[in-house]
XYZ file of C-alpha atoms in Angstrom:
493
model
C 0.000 0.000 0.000
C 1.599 3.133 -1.656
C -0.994 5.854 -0.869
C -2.910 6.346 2.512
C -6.404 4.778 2.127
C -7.965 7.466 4.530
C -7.828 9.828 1.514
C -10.029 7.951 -1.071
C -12.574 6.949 2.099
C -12.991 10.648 3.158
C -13.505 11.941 -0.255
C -16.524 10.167 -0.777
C -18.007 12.194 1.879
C -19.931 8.818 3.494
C -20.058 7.666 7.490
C -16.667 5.361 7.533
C -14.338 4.617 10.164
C -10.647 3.427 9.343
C -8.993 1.448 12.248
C -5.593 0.289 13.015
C -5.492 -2.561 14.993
C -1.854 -3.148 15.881
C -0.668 -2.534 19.724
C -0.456 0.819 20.401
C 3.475 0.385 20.367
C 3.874 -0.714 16.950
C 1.195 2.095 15.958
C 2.359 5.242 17.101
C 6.239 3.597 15.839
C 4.182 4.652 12.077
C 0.204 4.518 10.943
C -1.705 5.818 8.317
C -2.498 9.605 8.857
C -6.551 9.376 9.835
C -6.366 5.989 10.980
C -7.558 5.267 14.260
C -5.839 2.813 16.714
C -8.130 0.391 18.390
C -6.033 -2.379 19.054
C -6.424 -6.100 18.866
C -6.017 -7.151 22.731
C -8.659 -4.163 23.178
C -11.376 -4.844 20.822
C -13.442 -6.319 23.155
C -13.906 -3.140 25.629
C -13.157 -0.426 22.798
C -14.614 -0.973 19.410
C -18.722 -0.840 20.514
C -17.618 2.312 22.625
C -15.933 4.101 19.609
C -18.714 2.396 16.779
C -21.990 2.154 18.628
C -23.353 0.773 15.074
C -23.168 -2.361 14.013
C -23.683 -1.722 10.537
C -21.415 0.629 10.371
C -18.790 0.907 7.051
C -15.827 -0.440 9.501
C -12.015 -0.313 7.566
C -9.725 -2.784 8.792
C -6.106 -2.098 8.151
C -4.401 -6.033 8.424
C -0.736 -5.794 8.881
C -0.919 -9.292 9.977
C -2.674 -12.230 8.393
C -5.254 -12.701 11.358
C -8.774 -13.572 9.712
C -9.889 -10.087 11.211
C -13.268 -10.333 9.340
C -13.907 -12.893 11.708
C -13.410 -11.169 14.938
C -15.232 -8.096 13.526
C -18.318 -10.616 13.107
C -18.174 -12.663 16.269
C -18.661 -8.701 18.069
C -21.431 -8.274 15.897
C -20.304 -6.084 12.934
C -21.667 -6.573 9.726
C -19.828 -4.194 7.355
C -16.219 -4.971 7.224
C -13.711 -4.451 4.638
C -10.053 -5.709 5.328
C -7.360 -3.937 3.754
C -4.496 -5.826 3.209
C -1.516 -3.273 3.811
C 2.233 -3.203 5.077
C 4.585 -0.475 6.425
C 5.934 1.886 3.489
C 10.008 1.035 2.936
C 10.276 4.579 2.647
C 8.477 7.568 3.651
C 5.499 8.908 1.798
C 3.620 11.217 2.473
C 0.077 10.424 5.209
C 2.273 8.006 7.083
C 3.408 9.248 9.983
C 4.792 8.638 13.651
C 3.523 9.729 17.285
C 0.299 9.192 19.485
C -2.694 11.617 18.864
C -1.137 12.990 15.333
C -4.412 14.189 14.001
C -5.085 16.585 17.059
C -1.243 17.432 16.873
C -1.504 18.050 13.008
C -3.928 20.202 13.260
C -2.856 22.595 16.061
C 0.777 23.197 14.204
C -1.623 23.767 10.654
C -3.714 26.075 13.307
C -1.045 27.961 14.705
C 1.007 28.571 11.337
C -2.313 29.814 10.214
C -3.103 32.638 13.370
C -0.962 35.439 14.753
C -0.599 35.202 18.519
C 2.302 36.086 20.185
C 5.051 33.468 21.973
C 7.855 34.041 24.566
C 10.216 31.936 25.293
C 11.199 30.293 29.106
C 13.892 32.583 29.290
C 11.684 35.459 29.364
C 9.226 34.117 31.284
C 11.994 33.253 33.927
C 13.056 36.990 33.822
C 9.416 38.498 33.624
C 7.484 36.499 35.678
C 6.030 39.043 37.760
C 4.821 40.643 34.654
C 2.502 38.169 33.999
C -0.033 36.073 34.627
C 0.996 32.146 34.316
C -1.956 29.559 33.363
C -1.458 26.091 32.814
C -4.036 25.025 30.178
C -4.280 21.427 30.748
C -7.237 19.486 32.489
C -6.958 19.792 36.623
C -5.391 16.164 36.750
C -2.130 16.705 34.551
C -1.710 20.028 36.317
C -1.298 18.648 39.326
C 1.025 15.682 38.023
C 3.441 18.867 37.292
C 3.177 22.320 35.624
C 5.571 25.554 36.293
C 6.011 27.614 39.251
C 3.762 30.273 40.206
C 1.019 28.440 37.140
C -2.731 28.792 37.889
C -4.978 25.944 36.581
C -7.293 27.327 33.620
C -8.342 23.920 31.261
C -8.822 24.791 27.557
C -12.630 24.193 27.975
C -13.347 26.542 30.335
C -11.439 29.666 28.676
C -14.346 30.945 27.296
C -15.947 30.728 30.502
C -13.380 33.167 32.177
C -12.860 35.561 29.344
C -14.534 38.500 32.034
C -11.815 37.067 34.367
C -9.165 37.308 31.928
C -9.774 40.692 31.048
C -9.836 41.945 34.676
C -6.526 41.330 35.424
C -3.934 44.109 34.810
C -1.187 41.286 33.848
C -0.955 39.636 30.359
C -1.741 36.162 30.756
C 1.278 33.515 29.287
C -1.052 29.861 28.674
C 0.904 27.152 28.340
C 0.884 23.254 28.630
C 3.122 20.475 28.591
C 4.027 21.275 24.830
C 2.638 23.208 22.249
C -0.779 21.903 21.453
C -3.224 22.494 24.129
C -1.456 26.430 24.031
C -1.869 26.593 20.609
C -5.485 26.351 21.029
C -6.110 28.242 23.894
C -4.174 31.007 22.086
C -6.441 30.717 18.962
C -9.782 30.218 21.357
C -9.172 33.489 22.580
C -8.900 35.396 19.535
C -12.197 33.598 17.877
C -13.848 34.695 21.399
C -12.359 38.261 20.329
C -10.302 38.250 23.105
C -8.634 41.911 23.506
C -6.518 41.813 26.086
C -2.787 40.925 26.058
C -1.498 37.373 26.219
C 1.346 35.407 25.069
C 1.670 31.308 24.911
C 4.814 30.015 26.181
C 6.580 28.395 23.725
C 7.514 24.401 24.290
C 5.304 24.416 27.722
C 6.841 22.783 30.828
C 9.328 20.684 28.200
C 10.559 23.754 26.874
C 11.054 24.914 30.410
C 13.061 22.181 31.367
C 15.074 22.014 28.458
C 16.600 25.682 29.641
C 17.595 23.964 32.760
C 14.797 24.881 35.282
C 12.505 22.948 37.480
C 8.841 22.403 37.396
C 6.744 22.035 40.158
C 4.318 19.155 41.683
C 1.261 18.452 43.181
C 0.017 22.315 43.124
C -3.696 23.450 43.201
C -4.353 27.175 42.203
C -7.690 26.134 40.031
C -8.971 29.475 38.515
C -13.086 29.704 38.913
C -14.725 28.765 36.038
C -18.482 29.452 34.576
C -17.885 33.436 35.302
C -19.167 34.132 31.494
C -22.701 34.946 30.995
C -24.638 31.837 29.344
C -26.520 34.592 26.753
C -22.677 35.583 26.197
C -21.589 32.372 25.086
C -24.412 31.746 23.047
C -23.617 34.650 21.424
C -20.749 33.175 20.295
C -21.817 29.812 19.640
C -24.067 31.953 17.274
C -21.622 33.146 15.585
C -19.871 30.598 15.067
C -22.713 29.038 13.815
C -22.781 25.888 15.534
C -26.226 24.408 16.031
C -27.512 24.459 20.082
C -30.583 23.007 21.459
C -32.199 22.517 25.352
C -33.780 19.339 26.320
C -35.109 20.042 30.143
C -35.131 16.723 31.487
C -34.180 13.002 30.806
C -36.872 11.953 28.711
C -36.483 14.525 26.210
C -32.869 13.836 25.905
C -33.123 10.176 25.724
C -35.525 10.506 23.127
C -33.477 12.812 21.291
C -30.682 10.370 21.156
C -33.309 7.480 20.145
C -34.158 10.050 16.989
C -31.077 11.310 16.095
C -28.636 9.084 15.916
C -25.079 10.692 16.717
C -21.754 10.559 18.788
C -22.713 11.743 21.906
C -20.494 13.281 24.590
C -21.177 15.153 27.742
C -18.090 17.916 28.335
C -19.827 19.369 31.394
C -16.800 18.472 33.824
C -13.455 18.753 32.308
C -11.945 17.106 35.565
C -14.150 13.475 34.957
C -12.663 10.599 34.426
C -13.136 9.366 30.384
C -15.978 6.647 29.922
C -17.064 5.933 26.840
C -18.785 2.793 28.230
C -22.782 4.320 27.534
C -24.643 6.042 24.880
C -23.939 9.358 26.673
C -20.088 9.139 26.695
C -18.005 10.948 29.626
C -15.159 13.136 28.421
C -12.722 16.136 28.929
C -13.701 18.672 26.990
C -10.038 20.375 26.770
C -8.810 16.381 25.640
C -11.826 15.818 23.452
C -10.290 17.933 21.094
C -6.497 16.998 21.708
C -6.796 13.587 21.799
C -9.588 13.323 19.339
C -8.894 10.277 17.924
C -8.944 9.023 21.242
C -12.808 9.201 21.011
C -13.540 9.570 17.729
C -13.557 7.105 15.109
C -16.208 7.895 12.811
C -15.904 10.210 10.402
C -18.538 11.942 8.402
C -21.014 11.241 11.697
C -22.406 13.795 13.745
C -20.823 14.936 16.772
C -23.805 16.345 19.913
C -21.447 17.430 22.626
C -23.952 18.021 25.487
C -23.601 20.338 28.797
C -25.592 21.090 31.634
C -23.997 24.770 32.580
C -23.472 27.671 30.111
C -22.051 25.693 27.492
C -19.124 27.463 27.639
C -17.055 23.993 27.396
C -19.147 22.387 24.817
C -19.009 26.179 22.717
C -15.613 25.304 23.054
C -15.296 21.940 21.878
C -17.618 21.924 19.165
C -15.944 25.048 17.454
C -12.851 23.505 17.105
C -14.243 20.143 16.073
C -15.936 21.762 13.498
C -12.371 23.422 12.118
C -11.498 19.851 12.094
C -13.979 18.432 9.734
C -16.588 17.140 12.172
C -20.489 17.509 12.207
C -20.874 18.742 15.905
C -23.516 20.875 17.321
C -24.502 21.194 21.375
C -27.330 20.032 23.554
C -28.094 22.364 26.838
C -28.916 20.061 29.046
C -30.759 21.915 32.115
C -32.079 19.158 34.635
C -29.359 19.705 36.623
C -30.659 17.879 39.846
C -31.400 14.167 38.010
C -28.653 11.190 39.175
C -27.500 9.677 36.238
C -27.548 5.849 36.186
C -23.632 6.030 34.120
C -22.402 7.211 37.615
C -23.093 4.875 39.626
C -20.881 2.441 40.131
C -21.538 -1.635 39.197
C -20.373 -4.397 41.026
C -17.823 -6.724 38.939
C -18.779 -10.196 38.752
C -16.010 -12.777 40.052
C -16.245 -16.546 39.397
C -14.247 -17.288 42.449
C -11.112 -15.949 44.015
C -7.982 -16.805 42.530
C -6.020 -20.169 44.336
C -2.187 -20.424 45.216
C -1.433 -22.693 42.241
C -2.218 -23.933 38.903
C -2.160 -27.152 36.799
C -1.476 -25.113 34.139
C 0.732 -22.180 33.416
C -1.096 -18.628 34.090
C -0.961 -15.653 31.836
C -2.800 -12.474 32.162
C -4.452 -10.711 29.891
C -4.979 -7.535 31.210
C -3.261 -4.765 30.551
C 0.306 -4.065 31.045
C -0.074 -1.148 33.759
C -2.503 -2.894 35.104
C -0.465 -6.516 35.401
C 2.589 -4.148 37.428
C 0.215 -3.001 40.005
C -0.569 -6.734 40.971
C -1.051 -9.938 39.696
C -0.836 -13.700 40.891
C 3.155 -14.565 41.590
C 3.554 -17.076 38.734
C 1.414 -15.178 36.373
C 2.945 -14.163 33.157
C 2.074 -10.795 31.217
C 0.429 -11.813 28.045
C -1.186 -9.917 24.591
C -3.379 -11.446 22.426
C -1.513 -9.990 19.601
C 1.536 -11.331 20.790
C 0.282 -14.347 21.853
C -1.182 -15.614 18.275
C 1.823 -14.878 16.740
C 3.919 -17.225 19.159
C 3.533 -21.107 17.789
C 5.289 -21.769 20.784
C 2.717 -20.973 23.632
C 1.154 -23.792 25.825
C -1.950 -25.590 23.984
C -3.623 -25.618 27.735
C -3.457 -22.365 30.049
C -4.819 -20.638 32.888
C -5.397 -17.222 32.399
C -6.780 -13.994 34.364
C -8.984 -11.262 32.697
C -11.295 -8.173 33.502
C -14.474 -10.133 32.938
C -16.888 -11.797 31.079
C -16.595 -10.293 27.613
C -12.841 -10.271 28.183
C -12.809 -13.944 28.510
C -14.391 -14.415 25.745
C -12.965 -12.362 23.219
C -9.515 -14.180 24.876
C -11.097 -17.524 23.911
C -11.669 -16.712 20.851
C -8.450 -15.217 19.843
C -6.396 -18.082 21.306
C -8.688 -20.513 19.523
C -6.424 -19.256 16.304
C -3.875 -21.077 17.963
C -5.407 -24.387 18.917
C -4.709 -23.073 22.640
C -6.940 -24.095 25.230
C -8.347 -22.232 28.900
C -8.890 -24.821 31.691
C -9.462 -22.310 33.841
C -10.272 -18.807 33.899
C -10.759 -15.843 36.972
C -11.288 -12.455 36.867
C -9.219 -10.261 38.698
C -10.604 -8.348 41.608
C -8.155 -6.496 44.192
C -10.015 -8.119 46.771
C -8.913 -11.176 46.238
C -5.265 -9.616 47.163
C -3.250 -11.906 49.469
C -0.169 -13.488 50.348
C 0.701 -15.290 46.608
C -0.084 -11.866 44.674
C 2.580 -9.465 43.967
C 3.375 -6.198 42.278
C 5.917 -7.192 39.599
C 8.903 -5.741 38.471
C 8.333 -3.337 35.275
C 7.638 -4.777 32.021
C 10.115 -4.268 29.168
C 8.924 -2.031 26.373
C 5.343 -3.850 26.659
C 3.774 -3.712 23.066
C 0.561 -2.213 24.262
C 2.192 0.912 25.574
C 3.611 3.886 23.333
C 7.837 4.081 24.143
C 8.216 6.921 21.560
C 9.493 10.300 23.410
C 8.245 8.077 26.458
C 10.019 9.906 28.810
C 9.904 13.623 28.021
C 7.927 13.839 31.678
C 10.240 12.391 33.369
C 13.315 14.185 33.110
C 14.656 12.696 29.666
C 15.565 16.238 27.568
C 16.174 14.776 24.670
C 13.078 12.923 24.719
C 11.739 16.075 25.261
C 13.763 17.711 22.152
C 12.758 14.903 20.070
C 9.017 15.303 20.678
C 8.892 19.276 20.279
C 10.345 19.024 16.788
C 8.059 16.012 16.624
C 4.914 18.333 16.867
C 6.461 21.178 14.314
C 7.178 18.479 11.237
C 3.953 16.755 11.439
C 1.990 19.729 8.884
C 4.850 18.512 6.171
C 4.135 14.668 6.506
C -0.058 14.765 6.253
C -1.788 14.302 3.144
C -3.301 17.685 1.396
C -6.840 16.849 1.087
C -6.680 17.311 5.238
C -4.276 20.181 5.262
C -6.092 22.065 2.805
C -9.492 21.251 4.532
C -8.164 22.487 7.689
C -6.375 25.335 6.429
C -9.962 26.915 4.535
C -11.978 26.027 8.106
C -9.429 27.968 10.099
C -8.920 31.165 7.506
C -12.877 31.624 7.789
C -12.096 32.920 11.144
C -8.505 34.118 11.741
């Protein structure tokens, strides 16, 4: 395969989705621009959470020789098409490298596009008291680590504190932990028409490091958000012409979503942890549209980002999705008082606790982050993906999953290998006792990204690496996206 498939698929202007289904090491090592990585030892938990359709046009990319059309149809999917493809032996242009490269594309396309101003951490260092510092990432990764003297202001609720903004007497710097989440924070403000001074801080907290100075952990300045009139952010959502609704209570909505059917994601809380496990799917607002593909794998679909406050994060959201090629448009949701069943909690189902020993050698299946927290002492770390490939595994095996649909999909993968469970458990951390243990670290696991893996933690030239990462991708992507992007943004900067 010479040319990136994604191209032909999106010209033709129809509902598709085009999915990778290599580990999420081998994917982010090089993948087709547009493609989006659902991997094979994740199927089972992530493909009817990113395609709620089962007739959906699905586009497999095989790099292996797996019968994939068969695993599509034992989850239910009914319109599959397998590409047969390989890696490029050279480069061409729409295959790329890196995790979230269609978010990351399309902020350096965005910010070669705008005219905001940057500083560098130099400056900043000898400045600082001239301005004010704002961290632009959700509330989480700030307090991971951000820069001294850096208030907490997520992406998604920018347009909520414009009136706050404005107040101050300082020029606010935004940064994050590179240049993405800036970029757009830069570029929110001056859709918004955004007056003020401000500057983005150029490289974030990787930047700062790499000039030799020290970040900061665990802080918690949050800046209050929802200080924005709703009748001023619908103003804008006006303007921008995005389309905006109000349902006033859970019936309406729910038969709304029965109507119409859609992608639908509730950005009301950008500090929530991501669940894309119902119909209504749980999400970060601010990482919605960084991480995009993330969430996102149909294209051509509509996109109903729905919030229950001023819709200042879903105004935010949906504007910059819409630069980005999607259908999205916002629901107000105003029964603010109603418990929502996706909150609460469900109790996992165990079929018994795990034992000292086996009569057969163990593996789990879980994931690798997951296995180094705690597993059984003579369990082995084990991928489907790398597991089918491997004539050499045990025909008879013990093994130790999430659950019900995990042990199944498990089955049915091994069953490609004439490899047999005798017994199966699901982990609980209840069943913790004397014969578990947390492991020593896994060695470059395939299902975790090792590609600027580091730039966190310390490593600067990971850090290098991944900043000049960001700035190359506009050269590698195919034109049909750059040039989409590129008329979408100059319609309003």
């Amino acid at each position: 395969m010479k040319q990136n498939p994604f191209v032909e698929l999106y010209k033709k202007n129809n509902p598709f989705a085009l999915i990778d289904v290599r580990e999420r090491k081998e994917y982010v090592e090089g993948h087709w621009f547009g493609s989006v990585n659902i991997p094979l030892s994740e199927l089972w938990r992530q493909l009817s959470n990113m395609i709620p359709w089962k007739g959906f046009p699905i586009y497999v990319l095989a790099f292996d020789d797996i019968k994939f059309d068969q695993i599509f149809k034992n989850q239910g999917y009914t319109n599959v098409h397998i590409l047969q493809c390989s890696e490029p032996k050279r480069e061409v242009t729409g295959f790329v490298r890196g995790e979230y490269s269609w978010s990351k594309a399309f902020g350096e396309i965005l910010c070669h596009c705008s005219d905001f101003r940057e500083l560098g951490p130099e400056q900043l260092a000898h400045d600082h008291r001239q301005f004010n510092l704002y961290d632009v990432r959700p509330f989480a990764e700030y307090c991971e680590f951000t820069l001294p003297g850096s208030q907490n202001l997520p992406n998604s609720n920018i347009l909520g504190s414009l009136k706050f903004l404005q107040r101050s007497k300082k020029p606010a710097v935004l940064h994050c932990a590179g240049r993405t989440r800036s970029i757009l924070g830069a570029c929110t403000l001056i859709a918004a028409g955004y007056a003020a001074d401000f500057y983005v801080l150029r490289g974030g907290t990787q930047a700062w490091q790499l000039s030799g100075r020290e970040r900061i952990y665990g802080a918690s300045n949050i800046v209050s958000n929802e200080q924005q009139g709703q009748s001023e952010i619908i103003s804008l959502i006006e303007r921008w012409e995005i389309e905006i609704s109000c349902v006033h209570n859970k019936n309406d909505l729910t038969e709304r979503i029965n109507s119409n059917p859609a992608l639908y994601f509730d950005v009301s809380n950008d500090d929530v942890q991501r669940d894309l496990s119902s119909i209504i799917k749980i999400v970060s607002g601010t990482n919605l549209v960084q991480q995009t593909d993330t969430s996102i794998a149909c294209y051509h679909t509509p996109v109903v980002l729905i919030d229950n406050g001023t819709c200042s994060r879903a105004a935010f959201a949906a504007f910059w999705l819409k630069m980005m090629g999607y259908d999205a448009s916002i629901i107000n949701r105003l029964d603010l008082d109603e418990t929502e069943e996706k909150n609460q909690k469900k109790a996992r189902k165990k079929i018994a606790s795990v034992p000292l020993e086996f009569a057969t050698p163990i593996y789990d299946f879980r994931r690798s982050n997951d296995f180094e927290r705690g597993t059984h002492k003579n369990a082995i770390w084990a991928n489907v993906s790398s597991i089918i490939s491997n004539a050499a595994v045990n025909k008879r095996i013990s093994v130790i999953v999430y659950n019900e649909a995990h042990l199944k999909f498990v089955e049915l993968i091994l069953s490609e290998t004439q490899t047999r469970i005798s017994d199966a458990f699901y982990w609980d951390c209840e069943d913790a006792c004397e014969h578990f243990i947390a492991p020593e670290k896994i060695t470059d696991p395939c299902d975790r990204s090792s590609l600027f893996a580091d730039r966190h933690k310390g490593n600067l030239e990971h850090s290098k690496a991944y900043l000049a990462w960001e700035e190359e991708l506009p050269d590698q992507i195919d034109t049909l996206v750059k040039d989409l992007w590129q008329t979408n943004i100059q319609k309003i900067f």
